[in-house]
Coordinates of C-alpha atoms in Angstrom, one line a residue:
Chain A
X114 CA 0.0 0.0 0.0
X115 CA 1.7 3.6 -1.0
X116 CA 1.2 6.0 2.1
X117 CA 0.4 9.5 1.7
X118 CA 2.8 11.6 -0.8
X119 CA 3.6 15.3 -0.4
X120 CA 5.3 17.6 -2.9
X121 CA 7.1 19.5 -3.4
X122 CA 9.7 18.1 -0.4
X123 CA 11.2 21.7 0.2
X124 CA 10.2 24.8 -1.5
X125 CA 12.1 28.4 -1.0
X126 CA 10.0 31.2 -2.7
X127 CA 10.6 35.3 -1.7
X128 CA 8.1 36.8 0.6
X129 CA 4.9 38.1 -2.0
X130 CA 5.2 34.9 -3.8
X131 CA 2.6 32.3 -4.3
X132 CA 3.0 28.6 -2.8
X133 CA 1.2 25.4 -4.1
X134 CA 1.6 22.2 -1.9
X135 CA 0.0 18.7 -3.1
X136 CA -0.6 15.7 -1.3
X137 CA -2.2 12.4 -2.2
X138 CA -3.7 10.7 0.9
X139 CA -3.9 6.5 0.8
X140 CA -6.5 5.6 -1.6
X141 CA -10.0 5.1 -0.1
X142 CA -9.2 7.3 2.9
X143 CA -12.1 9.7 3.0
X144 CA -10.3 11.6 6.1
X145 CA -7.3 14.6 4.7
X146 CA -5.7 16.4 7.4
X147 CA -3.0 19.4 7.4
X148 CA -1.0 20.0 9.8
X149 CA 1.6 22.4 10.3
X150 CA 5.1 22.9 12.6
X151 CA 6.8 26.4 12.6
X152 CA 10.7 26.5 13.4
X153 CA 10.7 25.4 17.1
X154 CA 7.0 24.8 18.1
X155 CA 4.8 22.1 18.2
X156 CA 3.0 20.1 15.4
X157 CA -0.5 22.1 14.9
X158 CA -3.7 21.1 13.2
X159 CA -5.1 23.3 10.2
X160 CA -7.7 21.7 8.4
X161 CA -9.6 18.2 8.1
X162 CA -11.5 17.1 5.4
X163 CA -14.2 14.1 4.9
X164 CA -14.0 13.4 0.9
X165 CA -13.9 16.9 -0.7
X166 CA -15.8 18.8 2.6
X167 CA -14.5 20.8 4.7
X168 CA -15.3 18.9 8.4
X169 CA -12.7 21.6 10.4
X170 CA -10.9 24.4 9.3
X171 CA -10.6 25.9 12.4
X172 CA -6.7 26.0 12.9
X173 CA -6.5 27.9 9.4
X174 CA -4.4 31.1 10.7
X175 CA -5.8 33.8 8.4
X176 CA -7.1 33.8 4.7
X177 CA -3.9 33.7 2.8
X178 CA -4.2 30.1 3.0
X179 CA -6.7 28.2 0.8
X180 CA -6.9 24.2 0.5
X181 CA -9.0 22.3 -1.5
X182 CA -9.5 18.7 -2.1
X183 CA -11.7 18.3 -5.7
X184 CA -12.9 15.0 -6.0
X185 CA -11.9 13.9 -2.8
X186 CA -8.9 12.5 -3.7
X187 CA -5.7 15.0 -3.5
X188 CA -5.2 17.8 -2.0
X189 CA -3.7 21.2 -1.9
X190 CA -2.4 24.2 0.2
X191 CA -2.3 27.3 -1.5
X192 CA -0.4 30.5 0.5
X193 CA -0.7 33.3 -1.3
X194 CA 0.8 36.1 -0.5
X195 CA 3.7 34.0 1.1
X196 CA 4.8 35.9 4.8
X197 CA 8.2 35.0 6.3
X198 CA 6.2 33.6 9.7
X199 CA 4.4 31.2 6.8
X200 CA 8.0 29.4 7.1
X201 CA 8.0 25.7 8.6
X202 CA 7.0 21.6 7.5
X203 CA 3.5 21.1 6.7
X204 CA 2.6 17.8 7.2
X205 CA -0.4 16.0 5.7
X206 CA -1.9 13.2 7.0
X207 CA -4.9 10.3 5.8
X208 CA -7.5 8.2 8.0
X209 CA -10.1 5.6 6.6
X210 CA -13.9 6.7 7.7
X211 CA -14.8 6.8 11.6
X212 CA -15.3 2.7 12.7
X213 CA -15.0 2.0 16.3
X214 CA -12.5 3.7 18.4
X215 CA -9.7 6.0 16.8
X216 CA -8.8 6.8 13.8
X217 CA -5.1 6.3 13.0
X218 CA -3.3 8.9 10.8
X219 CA -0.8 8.1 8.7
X220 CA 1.4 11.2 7.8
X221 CA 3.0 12.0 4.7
X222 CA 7.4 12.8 5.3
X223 CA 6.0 16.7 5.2
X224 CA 6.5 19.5 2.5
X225 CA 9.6 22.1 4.0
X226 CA 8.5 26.1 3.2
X227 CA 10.9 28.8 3.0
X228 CA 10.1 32.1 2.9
X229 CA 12.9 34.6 2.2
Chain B
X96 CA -9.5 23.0 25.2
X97 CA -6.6 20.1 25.4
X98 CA -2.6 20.9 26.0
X99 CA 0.5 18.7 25.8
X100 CA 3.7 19.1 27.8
X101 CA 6.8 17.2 26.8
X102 CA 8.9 17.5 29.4
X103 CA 12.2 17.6 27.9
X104 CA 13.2 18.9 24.8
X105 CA 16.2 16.5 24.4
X106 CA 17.9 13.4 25.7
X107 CA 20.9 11.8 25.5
X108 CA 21.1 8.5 26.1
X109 CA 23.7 5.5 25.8
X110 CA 23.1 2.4 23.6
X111 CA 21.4 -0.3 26.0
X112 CA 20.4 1.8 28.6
X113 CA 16.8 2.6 29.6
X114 CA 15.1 5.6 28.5
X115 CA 11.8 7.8 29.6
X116 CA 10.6 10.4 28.0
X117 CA 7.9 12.3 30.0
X118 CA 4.4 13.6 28.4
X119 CA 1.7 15.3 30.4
X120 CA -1.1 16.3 29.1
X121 CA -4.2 18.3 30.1
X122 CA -7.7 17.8 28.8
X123 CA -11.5 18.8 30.1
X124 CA -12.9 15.7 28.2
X125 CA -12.2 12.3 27.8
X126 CA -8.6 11.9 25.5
X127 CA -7.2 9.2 23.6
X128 CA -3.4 9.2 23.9
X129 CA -0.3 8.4 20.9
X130 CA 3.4 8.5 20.7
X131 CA 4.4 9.6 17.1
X132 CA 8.5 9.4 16.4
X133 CA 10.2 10.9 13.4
X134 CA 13.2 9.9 11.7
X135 CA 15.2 12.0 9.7
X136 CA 13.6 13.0 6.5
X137 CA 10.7 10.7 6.9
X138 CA 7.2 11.5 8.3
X139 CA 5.6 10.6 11.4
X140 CA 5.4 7.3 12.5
X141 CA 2.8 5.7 15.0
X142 CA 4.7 4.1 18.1
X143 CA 1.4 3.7 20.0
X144 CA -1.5 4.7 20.9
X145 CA -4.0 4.2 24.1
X146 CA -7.6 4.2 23.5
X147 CA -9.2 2.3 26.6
X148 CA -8.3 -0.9 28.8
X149 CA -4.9 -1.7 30.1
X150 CA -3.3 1.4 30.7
X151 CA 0.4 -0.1 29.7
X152 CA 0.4 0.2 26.6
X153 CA 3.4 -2.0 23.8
X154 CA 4.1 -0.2 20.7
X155 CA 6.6 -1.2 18.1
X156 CA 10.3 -1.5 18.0
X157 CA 10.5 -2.5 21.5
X158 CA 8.7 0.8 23.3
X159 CA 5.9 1.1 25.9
X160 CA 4.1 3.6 27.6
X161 CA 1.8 3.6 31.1
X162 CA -1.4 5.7 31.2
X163 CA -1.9 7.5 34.4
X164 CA -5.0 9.4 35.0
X165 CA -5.0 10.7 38.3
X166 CA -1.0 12.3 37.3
X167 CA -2.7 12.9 33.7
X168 CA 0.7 12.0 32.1
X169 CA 1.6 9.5 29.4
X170 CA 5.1 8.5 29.5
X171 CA 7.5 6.3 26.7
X172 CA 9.8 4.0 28.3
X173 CA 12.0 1.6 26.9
X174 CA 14.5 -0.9 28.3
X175 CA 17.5 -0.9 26.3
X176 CA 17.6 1.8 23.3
X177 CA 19.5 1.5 19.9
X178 CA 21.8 3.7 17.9
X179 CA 18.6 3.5 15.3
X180 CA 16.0 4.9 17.8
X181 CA 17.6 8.5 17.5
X182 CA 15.1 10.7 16.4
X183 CA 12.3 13.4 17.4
X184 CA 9.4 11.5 19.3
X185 CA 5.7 13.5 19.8
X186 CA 3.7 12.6 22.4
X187 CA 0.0 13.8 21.0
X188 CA -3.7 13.8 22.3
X189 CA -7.3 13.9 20.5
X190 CA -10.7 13.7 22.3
X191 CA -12.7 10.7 21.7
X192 CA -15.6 11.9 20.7
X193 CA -17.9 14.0 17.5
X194 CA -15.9 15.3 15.2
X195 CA -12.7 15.5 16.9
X196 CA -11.3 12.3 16.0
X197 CA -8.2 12.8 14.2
X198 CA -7.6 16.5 15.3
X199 CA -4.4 15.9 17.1
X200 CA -3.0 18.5 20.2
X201 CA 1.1 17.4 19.8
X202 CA 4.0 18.5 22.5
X203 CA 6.3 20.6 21.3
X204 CA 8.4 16.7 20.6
X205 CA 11.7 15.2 22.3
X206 CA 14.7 14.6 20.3
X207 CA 16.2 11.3 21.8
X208 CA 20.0 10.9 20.8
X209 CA 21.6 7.6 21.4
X210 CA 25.5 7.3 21.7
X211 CA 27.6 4.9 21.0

């Protein structure tokens, strides 16, 4: 089974710029969850979605940040404008739909962002 | 509201001697409980996790971890560590129940170095 693919693995782009990142969660997984870790700080939730719906985006930190999952297979992070504090590893991760008990993500190895 | 304490931001360890690295964590509602590690340049990995029942818990590659309530803390033990267990561990809660499953509250993560 392939686990859950992120790219680009490290992008640098200049403050103003525009920043696409893609993942591709397991197949059949209906849950997609970002996650985000700024230089120093912990791992912090951004957004969960069930199929292409929103379920959560309540750890977005402001509106220069737009995801989207069409279909409800991949997904991506836009950041546009790109701000130096927009800096760190943004993790995506996958879950099958709610059974008994917890659901178990499965991360992807994280897309590094540099802002200059 | 939930928080996550790691209590130390690094250890250094021997090969074959016992390590603990110590997670508190503080929660109004009920909480399920993981241990995620990280290698380098890979993403994160599930060690284990506590959902109900026995509160000593056996993960992979040889680690445990003992859920107390009344000290609300959730610490990773192992007896004898190897060079290959260096790496960043997170310590990370959810609640248990609506639509919080998979929303994870992470520690700000221990880096656990072993020596030769």
């Amino acid at each position: 089974e392939a686990g859950v693919t992120q790219f680009p693995s490290h992008s640098v782009i200049e403050k103003g710029q525009t920043v696409t990142l893609r993942c591709d969660p397991i197949s059949g997984h209906d849950n997609l969850y970002w996650y985000r870790r700024v230089m120093g700080k912990e791992i912090k939730f951004l957004l969960h979605f069930v199929k292409e719906s929103k379920q959560d985006e309540s750890g977005m930190p402001n509106n220069r940040f737009l995801a989207e999952r069409t279909g409800g297979t991949y997904s991506t992070l836009k950041v546009q404008p790109a701000e130096l504090e927009d800096s760190g590893v943004y993790f995506c991760a996958s879950s099958q739909a709610r059974g008994g008990g917890a659901n178990v993500l499965t991360f992807g190895a994280g897309s590094r962002l540099t802002v200059l | 509201a939930q928080s996550v304490t790691q209590l130390d931001s690094q250890v250094p360890v021997f090969e074959e001697a016992p390590v603990e690295l110590r997670c508190n964590y503080s929660s109004s509602v009920s909480v399920y409980l993981f241990w995620y590690v990280q290698y380098p340049n890979q993403g994160l990995q599930l060690l284990l996790k506590y959902l109900s029942g026995s509160t000593l818990v056996k993960g992979i590659n040889g680690f445990e971890a003992e859920f107390n309530k009344s000290q609300t803390s959730f610490h990773l033990r192992k007896p004898s560590v190897h060079i290959s267990d260096t790496a960043e561990y997170f310590c990370a809660v959810s609640g248990t129940g609506g639509t919080s499953y998979g929303k994870l509250t992470f520690g700000q993560g221990t880096i656990l170095t072993v020596h030769p």
